């Protein structure tokens, strides 16, 4: 649970029939975005918190919700039934944050600054919670990451926080329709924009190297947290396996749905190896200060050898090195643009 003000309880205190025969209506907020709210409610004195909202694709499917300018939508999970004033407040607060995240200067560089409100993205949402959310979604390669089941909460008078983490069943290589390779680099919605803001990218990189990566390495080490939990769950898993097979891909109709010819110990070893491989990819994405961006082959410099490796990788050849480190322009992909940029820099051109 999230320990914040219970705004739903405050509504119940003022509205004796709260939750019974509620009527909803739609309208627009100050940004022209559609909202859905409950009619006929008396509001508490302070409606600045607490809220729990859930990203839900491009539509809301509960009693209260709102759309944003980037084409996504949120369910307001709590309070479940909220007045027009409350939904206006939380939707406009979030829109101010989203606008800050997507703000660019005259040259198209992401600034993280909402000129209309005079606030940065971190004035709206706690930066450390955003950093942790991005890293957890990136480590797990959740295909729903920043598409659905992503939560934010806000207490009275305070800023918003990212979290809690939820809906992580399709992770660590298990997708709904296919196996997810740990080498994939994939960003969605806020995640893609946030990582284009230099200050945020630095905050993620710093936290990754100082806290996150060492913690993950310790977790997957022999005798670490993964092994410890595996031991705790071994008997339960054996009983479960009497009726159910090991599942590799979520959809029952997908090829490879059942994890054939394996054992519990092999599944655990595979999971640890997947995480180790994923950590190596993240090392290349979140390059520590002093490391060389573009250094695919790990020789300490970005040169024509690295450009050739990138191009060979794109042509389908198997290459040795960290392809993710070749993302020189920081767009989340390693492609021919990065190879060209490496060569241009070698020739003395300025970006």
mmCIF file of C-alpha atoms in Angstrom:
data_model
loop_
_atom_site.group_PDB
_atom_site.id
_atom_site.type_symbol
_atom_site.label_atom_id
_atom_site.label_comp_id
_atom_site.label_asym_id
_atom_site.label_seq_id
_atom_site.Cartn_x
_atom_site.Cartn_y
_atom_site.Cartn_z
ATOM 1 C CA UNK A 1 0.000 0.000 0.000
ATOM 2 C CA UNK A 2 0.980 3.640 -0.446
ATOM 3 C CA UNK A 3 0.922 5.611 2.809
ATOM 4 C CA UNK A 4 -0.778 8.832 1.679
ATOM 5 C CA UNK A 5 -3.894 10.783 2.593
ATOM 6 C CA UNK A 6 -7.035 8.738 1.917
ATOM 7 C CA UNK A 7 -9.012 11.143 -0.262
ATOM 8 C CA UNK A 8 -11.648 8.484 -0.861
ATOM 9 C CA UNK A 9 -12.257 8.295 2.880
ATOM 10 C CA UNK A 10 -12.633 12.074 2.964
ATOM 11 C CA UNK A 11 -15.263 11.870 0.215
ATOM 12 C CA UNK A 12 -17.117 9.156 2.121
ATOM 13 C CA UNK A 13 -17.259 11.332 5.216
ATOM 14 C CA UNK A 14 -18.944 14.140 3.269
ATOM 15 C CA UNK A 15 -21.141 12.008 1.017
ATOM 16 C CA UNK A 16 -23.093 9.342 3.003
ATOM 17 C CA UNK A 17 -24.157 7.423 -0.123
ATOM 18 C CA UNK A 18 -20.688 7.514 -1.656
ATOM 19 C CA UNK A 19 -20.163 4.541 -3.975
ATOM 20 C CA UNK A 20 -23.901 3.859 -4.363
ATOM 21 C CA UNK A 21 -25.702 4.703 -7.609
ATOM 22 C CA UNK A 22 -22.973 7.061 -8.717
ATOM 23 C CA UNK A 23 -23.375 9.026 -11.946
ATOM 24 C CA UNK A 24 -20.472 10.049 -14.140
ATOM 25 C CA UNK A 25 -20.041 12.686 -16.805
ATOM 26 C CA UNK A 26 -17.316 13.848 -19.146
ATOM 27 C CA UNK A 27 -15.856 17.269 -19.778
ATOM 28 C CA UNK A 28 -12.572 18.945 -20.625
ATOM 29 C CA UNK A 29 -9.808 20.338 -18.455
ATOM 30 C CA UNK A 30 -7.849 23.555 -18.921
ATOM 31 C CA UNK A 31 -5.694 21.861 -21.573
ATOM 32 C CA UNK A 32 -8.695 20.787 -23.653
ATOM 33 C CA UNK A 33 -8.258 17.127 -22.709
ATOM 34 C CA UNK A 34 -11.199 14.855 -21.945
ATOM 35 C CA UNK A 35 -11.872 13.937 -18.327
ATOM 36 C CA UNK A 36 -14.462 11.706 -16.640
ATOM 37 C CA UNK A 37 -15.776 12.457 -13.151
ATOM 38 C CA UNK A 38 -18.618 11.814 -10.723
ATOM 39 C CA UNK A 39 -21.436 14.303 -10.467
ATOM 40 C CA UNK A 40 -23.140 15.537 -7.306
ATOM 41 C CA UNK A 41 -20.238 15.090 -4.871
ATOM 42 C CA UNK A 42 -19.259 17.448 -2.059
ATOM 43 C CA UNK A 43 -15.512 18.094 -2.091
ATOM 44 C CA UNK A 44 -13.178 17.941 0.930
ATOM 45 C CA UNK A 45 -11.447 21.202 1.804
ATOM 46 C CA UNK A 46 -8.153 20.045 0.247
ATOM 47 C CA UNK A 47 -8.237 18.063 -3.003
ATOM 48 C CA UNK A 48 -4.495 18.213 -3.749
ATOM 49 C CA UNK A 49 -4.046 14.605 -2.523
ATOM 50 C CA UNK A 50 -4.034 11.722 -2.180
ATOM 51 C CA UNK A 51 -4.347 10.278 -5.627
ATOM 52 C CA UNK A 52 -3.285 7.018 -7.195
ATOM 53 C CA UNK A 53 -3.379 7.064 -11.000
ATOM 54 C CA UNK A 54 -2.671 4.306 -13.518
ATOM 55 C CA UNK A 55 -1.446 4.651 -17.097
ATOM 56 C CA UNK A 56 -3.848 2.599 -19.211
ATOM 57 C CA UNK A 57 -2.932 2.670 -22.909
ATOM 58 C CA UNK A 58 -4.947 5.380 -24.713
ATOM 59 C CA UNK A 59 -8.234 5.007 -22.843
ATOM 60 C CA UNK A 60 -9.490 4.845 -19.282
ATOM 61 C CA UNK A 61 -11.849 2.027 -18.325
ATOM 62 C CA UNK A 62 -12.897 2.904 -14.793
ATOM 63 C CA UNK A 63 -15.187 5.457 -13.158
ATOM 64 C CA UNK A 64 -12.678 8.295 -13.153
ATOM 65 C CA UNK A 65 -10.008 9.085 -15.710
ATOM 66 C CA UNK A 66 -8.416 11.528 -18.094
ATOM 67 C CA UNK A 67 -6.597 11.782 -21.412
ATOM 68 C CA UNK A 68 -3.358 13.669 -22.078
ATOM 69 C CA UNK A 69 -1.904 15.650 -24.980
ATOM 70 C CA UNK A 70 0.472 12.799 -25.841
ATOM 71 C CA UNK A 71 -2.457 10.497 -26.600
ATOM 72 C CA UNK A 72 -2.362 8.329 -23.484
ATOM 73 C CA UNK A 73 -4.956 7.990 -20.736
ATOM 74 C CA UNK A 74 -5.066 7.347 -17.004
ATOM 75 C CA UNK A 75 -7.459 5.641 -14.652
ATOM 76 C CA UNK A 76 -7.834 7.436 -11.344
ATOM 77 C CA UNK A 77 -7.690 4.407 -9.071
ATOM 78 C CA UNK A 78 -8.176 6.368 -5.870
ATOM 79 C CA UNK A 79 -10.432 8.067 -5.118
ATOM 80 C CA UNK A 80 -12.544 5.748 -7.255
ATOM 81 C CA UNK A 81 -15.360 8.293 -7.464
ATOM 82 C CA UNK A 82 -14.068 11.858 -7.699
ATOM 83 C CA UNK A 83 -15.658 15.193 -8.470
ATOM 84 C CA UNK A 84 -15.095 17.334 -11.531
ATOM 85 C CA UNK A 85 -12.876 19.678 -9.502
ATOM 86 C CA UNK A 86 -10.706 16.795 -8.302
ATOM 87 C CA UNK A 87 -10.264 15.252 -11.748
ATOM 88 C CA UNK A 88 -9.529 18.661 -13.209
ATOM 89 C CA UNK A 89 -6.873 19.186 -10.558
ATOM 90 C CA UNK A 90 -5.022 15.891 -10.961
ATOM 91 C CA UNK A 91 -5.298 15.807 -14.758
ATOM 92 C CA UNK A 92 -3.962 19.361 -15.081
ATOM 93 C CA UNK A 93 -1.177 18.659 -12.590
ATOM 94 C CA UNK A 94 -0.105 15.629 -14.595
ATOM 95 C CA UNK A 95 -0.377 17.533 -17.885
ATOM 96 C CA UNK A 96 2.003 20.158 -16.557
ATOM 97 C CA UNK A 97 4.486 17.364 -15.860
ATOM 98 C CA UNK A 98 4.025 15.725 -19.260
ATOM 99 C CA UNK A 99 4.485 19.063 -21.025
ATOM 100 C CA UNK A 100 7.744 19.616 -19.132
ATOM 101 C CA UNK A 101 9.040 16.163 -20.106
ATOM 102 C CA UNK A 102 8.299 16.753 -23.798
ATOM 103 C CA UNK A 103 9.476 20.378 -23.932
ATOM 104 C CA UNK A 104 12.163 21.176 -26.537
ATOM 105 C CA UNK A 105 14.165 24.283 -27.376
ATOM 106 C CA UNK A 106 14.483 25.949 -30.778
ATOM 107 C CA UNK A 107 16.999 23.310 -31.879
ATOM 108 C CA UNK A 108 14.801 20.387 -30.834
ATOM 109 C CA UNK A 109 16.785 19.566 -27.700
ATOM 110 C CA UNK A 110 14.765 18.246 -24.762
ATOM 111 C CA UNK A 111 14.906 20.675 -21.847
ATOM 112 C CA UNK A 112 12.597 19.203 -19.204
ATOM 113 C CA UNK A 113 11.246 22.724 -18.614
ATOM 114 C CA UNK A 114 7.613 23.812 -18.925
ATOM 115 C CA UNK A 115 7.809 27.457 -19.964
ATOM 116 C CA UNK A 116 4.081 27.979 -19.436
ATOM 117 C CA UNK A 117 4.306 27.124 -15.731
ATOM 118 C CA UNK A 118 7.961 27.930 -15.031
ATOM 119 C CA UNK A 119 8.552 24.439 -13.649
ATOM 120 C CA UNK A 120 10.869 21.557 -14.485
ATOM 121 C CA UNK A 121 9.667 17.952 -14.707
ATOM 122 C CA UNK A 122 11.210 17.231 -11.284
ATOM 123 C CA UNK A 123 9.123 20.011 -9.728
ATOM 124 C CA UNK A 124 6.094 17.870 -10.535
ATOM 125 C CA UNK A 125 7.360 14.318 -10.016
ATOM 126 C CA UNK A 126 10.137 13.181 -7.687
ATOM 127 C CA UNK A 127 13.198 12.540 -9.857
ATOM 128 C CA UNK A 128 14.633 9.609 -7.888
ATOM 129 C CA UNK A 129 11.359 7.700 -8.139
ATOM 130 C CA UNK A 130 11.367 8.281 -11.913
ATOM 131 C CA UNK A 131 14.978 7.085 -12.145
ATOM 132 C CA UNK A 132 14.127 3.867 -10.291
ATOM 133 C CA UNK A 133 11.032 3.290 -12.403
ATOM 134 C CA UNK A 134 12.960 3.652 -15.669
ATOM 135 C CA UNK A 135 15.746 1.342 -14.503
ATOM 136 C CA UNK A 136 13.382 -1.352 -13.222
ATOM 137 C CA UNK A 137 11.371 -1.349 -16.439
ATOM 138 C CA UNK A 138 14.554 -1.402 -18.516
ATOM 139 C CA UNK A 139 16.107 -4.234 -16.514
ATOM 140 C CA UNK A 140 13.003 -6.403 -16.742
ATOM 141 C CA UNK A 141 12.210 -5.425 -20.364
ATOM 142 C CA UNK A 142 8.533 -5.239 -19.504
ATOM 143 C CA UNK A 143 6.683 -5.019 -22.864
ATOM 144 C CA UNK A 144 3.933 -3.033 -21.110
ATOM 145 C CA UNK A 145 6.430 -0.625 -19.569
ATOM 146 C CA UNK A 146 5.211 2.959 -19.947
ATOM 147 C CA UNK A 147 2.231 1.664 -21.914
ATOM 148 C CA UNK A 148 -0.040 0.344 -19.163
ATOM 149 C CA UNK A 149 -0.080 -0.526 -15.452
ATOM 150 C CA UNK A 150 2.378 2.255 -14.605
ATOM 151 C CA UNK A 151 1.362 4.063 -11.426
ATOM 152 C CA UNK A 152 1.905 7.493 -9.886
ATOM 153 C CA UNK A 153 0.753 8.738 -6.500
ATOM 154 C CA UNK A 154 0.412 12.195 -4.980
ATOM 155 C CA UNK A 155 -0.227 13.253 -1.402
ATOM 156 C CA UNK A 156 -1.775 16.483 -0.109
ATOM 157 C CA UNK A 157 0.343 19.526 -0.909
ATOM 158 C CA UNK A 158 3.294 17.517 -2.195
ATOM 159 C CA UNK A 159 4.757 16.502 -5.511
ATOM 160 C CA UNK A 160 3.910 13.296 -7.341
ATOM 161 C CA UNK A 161 5.939 10.056 -7.126
ATOM 162 C CA UNK A 162 6.359 7.257 -9.644
ATOM 163 C CA UNK A 163 5.196 3.914 -8.287
ATOM 164 C CA UNK A 164 4.346 1.488 -6.932
ATOM 165 C CA UNK A 165 5.642 -1.124 -9.400
ATOM 166 C CA UNK A 166 2.906 -3.427 -10.669
ATOM 167 C CA UNK A 167 2.053 -6.024 -13.330
ATOM 168 C CA UNK A 168 5.491 -7.566 -13.930
ATOM 169 C CA UNK A 169 4.346 -11.025 -15.055
ATOM 170 C CA UNK A 170 5.577 -10.553 -18.646
ATOM 171 C CA UNK A 171 9.228 -9.802 -17.896
ATOM 172 C CA UNK A 172 12.740 -11.317 -17.865
ATOM 173 C CA UNK A 173 12.360 -12.740 -21.351
ATOM 174 C CA UNK A 174 8.741 -13.864 -21.077
ATOM 175 C CA UNK A 175 6.577 -11.906 -23.497
ATOM 176 C CA UNK A 176 2.933 -12.512 -24.337
ATOM 177 C CA UNK A 177 3.523 -13.657 -27.917
ATOM 178 C CA UNK A 178 7.279 -14.280 -28.078
ATOM 179 C CA UNK A 179 10.515 -14.639 -26.171
ATOM 180 C CA UNK A 180 12.122 -11.266 -25.426
ATOM 181 C CA UNK A 181 15.842 -11.222 -26.049
ATOM 182 C CA UNK A 182 17.878 -9.330 -23.406
ATOM 183 C CA UNK A 183 19.699 -7.363 -26.128
ATOM 184 C CA UNK A 184 16.575 -5.441 -27.161
ATOM 185 C CA UNK A 185 16.631 -1.652 -26.708
ATOM 186 C CA UNK A 186 13.067 -0.401 -26.516
ATOM 187 C CA UNK A 187 11.535 2.763 -25.032
ATOM 188 C CA UNK A 188 7.940 3.953 -24.759
ATOM 189 C CA UNK A 189 6.146 7.225 -23.968
ATOM 190 C CA UNK A 190 7.668 9.117 -20.992
ATOM 191 C CA UNK A 191 10.679 6.832 -20.837
ATOM 192 C CA UNK A 192 11.840 7.769 -24.333
ATOM 193 C CA UNK A 193 11.404 11.505 -23.725
ATOM 194 C CA UNK A 194 12.907 11.511 -20.220
ATOM 195 C CA UNK A 195 16.108 9.846 -21.430
ATOM 196 C CA UNK A 196 16.546 12.648 -23.972
ATOM 197 C CA UNK A 197 16.751 15.202 -21.148
ATOM 198 C CA UNK A 198 20.495 15.473 -20.363
ATOM 199 C CA UNK A 199 20.007 16.031 -16.633
ATOM 200 C CA UNK A 200 17.724 13.047 -16.292
ATOM 201 C CA UNK A 201 19.977 10.788 -18.363
ATOM 202 C CA UNK A 202 22.871 11.758 -16.079
ATOM 203 C CA UNK A 203 20.785 11.066 -12.969
ATOM 204 C CA UNK A 204 19.882 7.618 -14.310
ATOM 205 C CA UNK A 205 23.474 6.869 -15.272
ATOM 206 C CA UNK A 206 24.832 7.948 -11.886
ATOM 207 C CA UNK A 207 22.277 5.911 -9.943
ATOM 208 C CA UNK A 208 22.764 2.936 -12.228
ATOM 209 C CA UNK A 209 26.504 2.719 -11.559
ATOM 210 C CA UNK A 210 26.469 3.709 -7.880
ATOM 211 C CA UNK A 211 23.486 1.659 -6.670
ATOM 212 C CA UNK A 212 21.443 -0.216 -9.234
ATOM 213 C CA UNK A 213 23.969 -2.293 -11.199
ATOM 214 C CA UNK A 214 25.900 -3.442 -8.106
ATOM 215 C CA UNK A 215 22.627 -4.405 -6.443
ATOM 216 C CA UNK A 216 21.484 -6.438 -9.450
ATOM 217 C CA UNK A 217 24.891 -8.134 -9.692
ATOM 218 C CA UNK A 218 24.650 -9.101 -6.026
ATOM 219 C CA UNK A 219 21.082 -10.324 -6.528
ATOM 220 C CA UNK A 220 22.021 -12.748 -9.317
ATOM 221 C CA UNK A 221 25.330 -13.900 -7.807
ATOM 222 C CA UNK A 222 25.598 -17.491 -6.559
ATOM 223 C CA UNK A 223 23.851 -17.592 -3.200
ATOM 224 C CA UNK A 224 22.261 -14.195 -3.847
ATOM 225 C CA UNK A 225 18.637 -13.127 -3.598
ATOM 226 C CA UNK A 226 17.483 -15.066 -6.665
ATOM 227 C CA UNK A 227 18.958 -18.301 -5.329
ATOM 228 C CA UNK A 228 17.573 -17.644 -1.861
ATOM 229 C CA UNK A 229 14.030 -17.108 -3.145
ATOM 230 C CA UNK A 230 14.404 -20.115 -5.438
ATOM 231 C CA UNK A 231 15.167 -22.267 -2.387
ATOM 232 C CA UNK A 232 12.198 -20.880 -0.465
ATOM 233 C CA UNK A 233 9.821 -21.584 -3.363
ATOM 234 C CA UNK A 234 11.240 -24.981 -4.410
ATOM 235 C CA UNK A 235 8.637 -27.132 -2.645
ATOM 236 C CA UNK A 236 5.784 -24.928 -3.822
ATOM 237 C CA UNK A 237 7.123 -25.075 -7.367
ATOM 238 C CA UNK A 238 7.366 -28.872 -7.250
ATOM 239 C CA UNK A 239 3.731 -29.136 -6.187
ATOM 240 C CA UNK A 240 2.681 -26.604 -8.820
ATOM 241 C CA UNK A 241 4.540 -28.591 -11.474
ATOM 242 C CA UNK A 242 2.417 -31.676 -10.736
ATOM 243 C CA UNK A 243 -0.426 -29.926 -12.574
ATOM 244 C CA UNK A 244 1.209 -27.176 -14.604
ATOM 245 C CA UNK A 245 4.240 -27.065 -16.909
ATOM 246 C CA UNK A 246 6.870 -24.339 -16.917
ATOM 247 C CA UNK A 247 5.644 -21.441 -19.073
ATOM 248 C CA UNK A 248 8.054 -19.527 -21.322
ATOM 249 C CA UNK A 249 5.680 -17.397 -23.426
ATOM 250 C CA UNK A 250 2.405 -16.027 -22.114
ATOM 251 C CA UNK A 251 -0.103 -16.770 -24.859
ATOM 252 C CA UNK A 252 -1.283 -20.402 -24.856
ATOM 253 C CA UNK A 253 -1.499 -20.234 -28.656
ATOM 254 C CA UNK A 254 2.081 -18.981 -29.106
ATOM 255 C CA UNK A 255 4.824 -21.262 -30.337
ATOM 256 C CA UNK A 256 7.066 -22.023 -27.389
ATOM 257 C CA UNK A 257 4.345 -21.316 -24.804
ATOM 258 C CA UNK A 258 5.423 -24.325 -22.727
ATOM 259 C CA UNK A 259 9.043 -24.430 -21.600
ATOM 260 C CA UNK A 260 9.874 -27.916 -22.801
ATOM 261 C CA UNK A 261 12.553 -30.312 -21.507
ATOM 262 C CA UNK A 262 13.681 -28.211 -18.564
ATOM 263 C CA UNK A 263 13.859 -28.362 -14.789
ATOM 264 C CA UNK A 264 13.301 -25.842 -12.038
ATOM 265 C CA UNK A 265 17.052 -25.449 -11.492
ATOM 266 C CA UNK A 266 17.577 -24.854 -15.213
ATOM 267 C CA UNK A 267 14.851 -22.193 -15.242
ATOM 268 C CA UNK A 268 16.561 -20.400 -12.353
ATOM 269 C CA UNK A 269 19.957 -20.575 -14.095
ATOM 270 C CA UNK A 270 18.401 -19.265 -17.308
ATOM 271 C CA UNK A 271 16.776 -16.376 -15.449
ATOM 272 C CA UNK A 272 20.061 -15.402 -13.814
ATOM 273 C CA UNK A 273 21.891 -15.571 -17.142
ATOM 274 C CA UNK A 274 19.197 -13.475 -18.817
ATOM 275 C CA UNK A 275 19.616 -10.813 -16.127
ATOM 276 C CA UNK A 276 23.404 -10.914 -16.461
ATOM 277 C CA UNK A 277 23.119 -10.444 -20.231
ATOM 278 C CA UNK A 278 20.616 -7.629 -19.737
ATOM 279 C CA UNK A 279 22.920 -5.907 -17.265
ATOM 280 C CA UNK A 280 25.690 -5.943 -19.866
ATOM 281 C CA UNK A 281 23.359 -4.216 -22.338
ATOM 282 C CA UNK A 282 22.448 -1.574 -19.767
ATOM 283 C CA UNK A 283 26.148 -0.987 -19.121
ATOM 284 C CA UNK A 284 26.367 0.124 -22.739
ATOM 285 C CA UNK A 285 23.268 2.303 -22.580
ATOM 286 C CA UNK A 286 24.142 4.075 -19.351
ATOM 287 C CA UNK A 287 27.799 4.775 -20.012
ATOM 288 C CA UNK A 288 29.664 6.006 -16.932
ATOM 289 C CA UNK A 289 31.497 9.320 -17.041
ATOM 290 C CA UNK A 290 34.960 8.670 -18.421
ATOM 291 C CA UNK A 291 33.821 5.752 -20.604
ATOM 292 C CA UNK A 292 33.749 6.273 -24.347
ATOM 293 C CA UNK A 293 30.377 6.395 -26.079
ATOM 294 C CA UNK A 294 30.579 4.494 -29.354
ATOM 295 C CA UNK A 295 33.232 2.070 -28.112
ATOM 296 C CA UNK A 296 31.521 -1.133 -29.254
ATOM 297 C CA UNK A 297 34.598 -3.367 -29.137
ATOM 298 C CA UNK A 298 35.694 -2.149 -25.700
ATOM 299 C CA UNK A 299 39.186 -0.958 -26.664
ATOM 300 C CA UNK A 300 38.760 2.440 -24.994
ATOM 301 C CA UNK A 301 38.109 4.523 -28.120
ATOM 302 C CA UNK A 302 35.363 5.072 -30.696
ATOM 303 C CA UNK A 303 36.813 4.656 -34.175
ATOM 304 C CA UNK A 304 36.258 3.105 -37.594
ATOM 305 C CA UNK A 305 36.479 -0.406 -36.124
ATOM 306 C CA UNK A 306 33.409 0.353 -34.024
ATOM 307 C CA UNK A 307 31.572 1.860 -37.002
ATOM 308 C CA UNK A 308 32.260 -1.308 -39.002
ATOM 309 C CA UNK A 309 30.965 -3.492 -36.142
ATOM 310 C CA UNK A 310 27.741 -1.483 -36.054
ATOM 311 C CA UNK A 311 27.233 -1.837 -39.797
ATOM 312 C CA UNK A 312 28.030 -5.573 -39.733
ATOM 313 C CA UNK A 313 25.520 -6.006 -36.888
ATOM 314 C CA UNK A 314 22.867 -4.160 -38.922
ATOM 315 C CA UNK A 315 23.624 -6.415 -41.900
ATOM 316 C CA UNK A 316 22.881 -9.451 -39.756
ATOM 317 C CA UNK A 317 26.395 -10.622 -38.996
ATOM 318 C CA UNK A 318 27.272 -11.878 -35.532
ATOM 319 C CA UNK A 319 29.698 -9.444 -33.906
ATOM 320 C CA UNK A 320 31.645 -9.434 -30.659
ATOM 321 C CA UNK A 321 31.150 -6.396 -28.487
ATOM 322 C CA UNK A 322 28.505 -4.267 -26.825
ATOM 323 C CA UNK A 323 26.279 -2.968 -29.626
ATOM 324 C CA UNK A 324 24.249 -0.842 -27.189
ATOM 325 C CA UNK A 325 27.398 1.222 -26.512
ATOM 326 C CA UNK A 326 27.247 2.334 -30.149
ATOM 327 C CA UNK A 327 24.245 4.596 -29.531
ATOM 328 C CA UNK A 328 26.305 7.756 -30.054
ATOM 329 C CA UNK A 329 23.432 10.142 -30.767
ATOM 330 C CA UNK A 330 21.434 8.968 -27.743
ATOM 331 C CA UNK A 331 18.221 8.131 -29.577
ATOM 332 C CA UNK A 332 17.891 4.718 -27.940
ATOM 333 C CA UNK A 333 18.959 2.797 -31.066
ATOM 334 C CA UNK A 334 22.300 1.714 -32.496
ATOM 335 C CA UNK A 335 22.021 2.150 -36.250
ATOM 336 C CA UNK A 336 23.717 3.555 -39.351
ATOM 337 C CA UNK A 337 23.281 7.116 -38.064
ATOM 338 C CA UNK A 338 25.605 6.246 -35.179
ATOM 339 C CA UNK A 339 28.186 4.654 -37.490
ATOM 340 C CA UNK A 340 28.163 7.766 -39.673
ATOM 341 C CA UNK A 341 28.477 10.017 -36.618
ATOM 342 C CA UNK A 342 31.541 8.093 -35.399
ATOM 343 C CA UNK A 343 33.175 8.469 -38.817
ATOM 344 C CA UNK A 344 32.298 12.170 -39.043
ATOM 345 C CA UNK A 345 33.892 12.816 -35.672
ATOM 346 C CA UNK A 346 37.013 10.937 -36.752
ATOM 347 C CA UNK A 347 37.151 13.190 -39.823
ATOM 348 C CA UNK A 348 37.029 16.257 -37.596
ATOM 349 C CA UNK A 349 33.452 17.353 -38.199
ATOM 350 C CA UNK A 350 31.466 18.905 -35.355
ATOM 351 C CA UNK A 351 28.071 17.351 -34.595
#
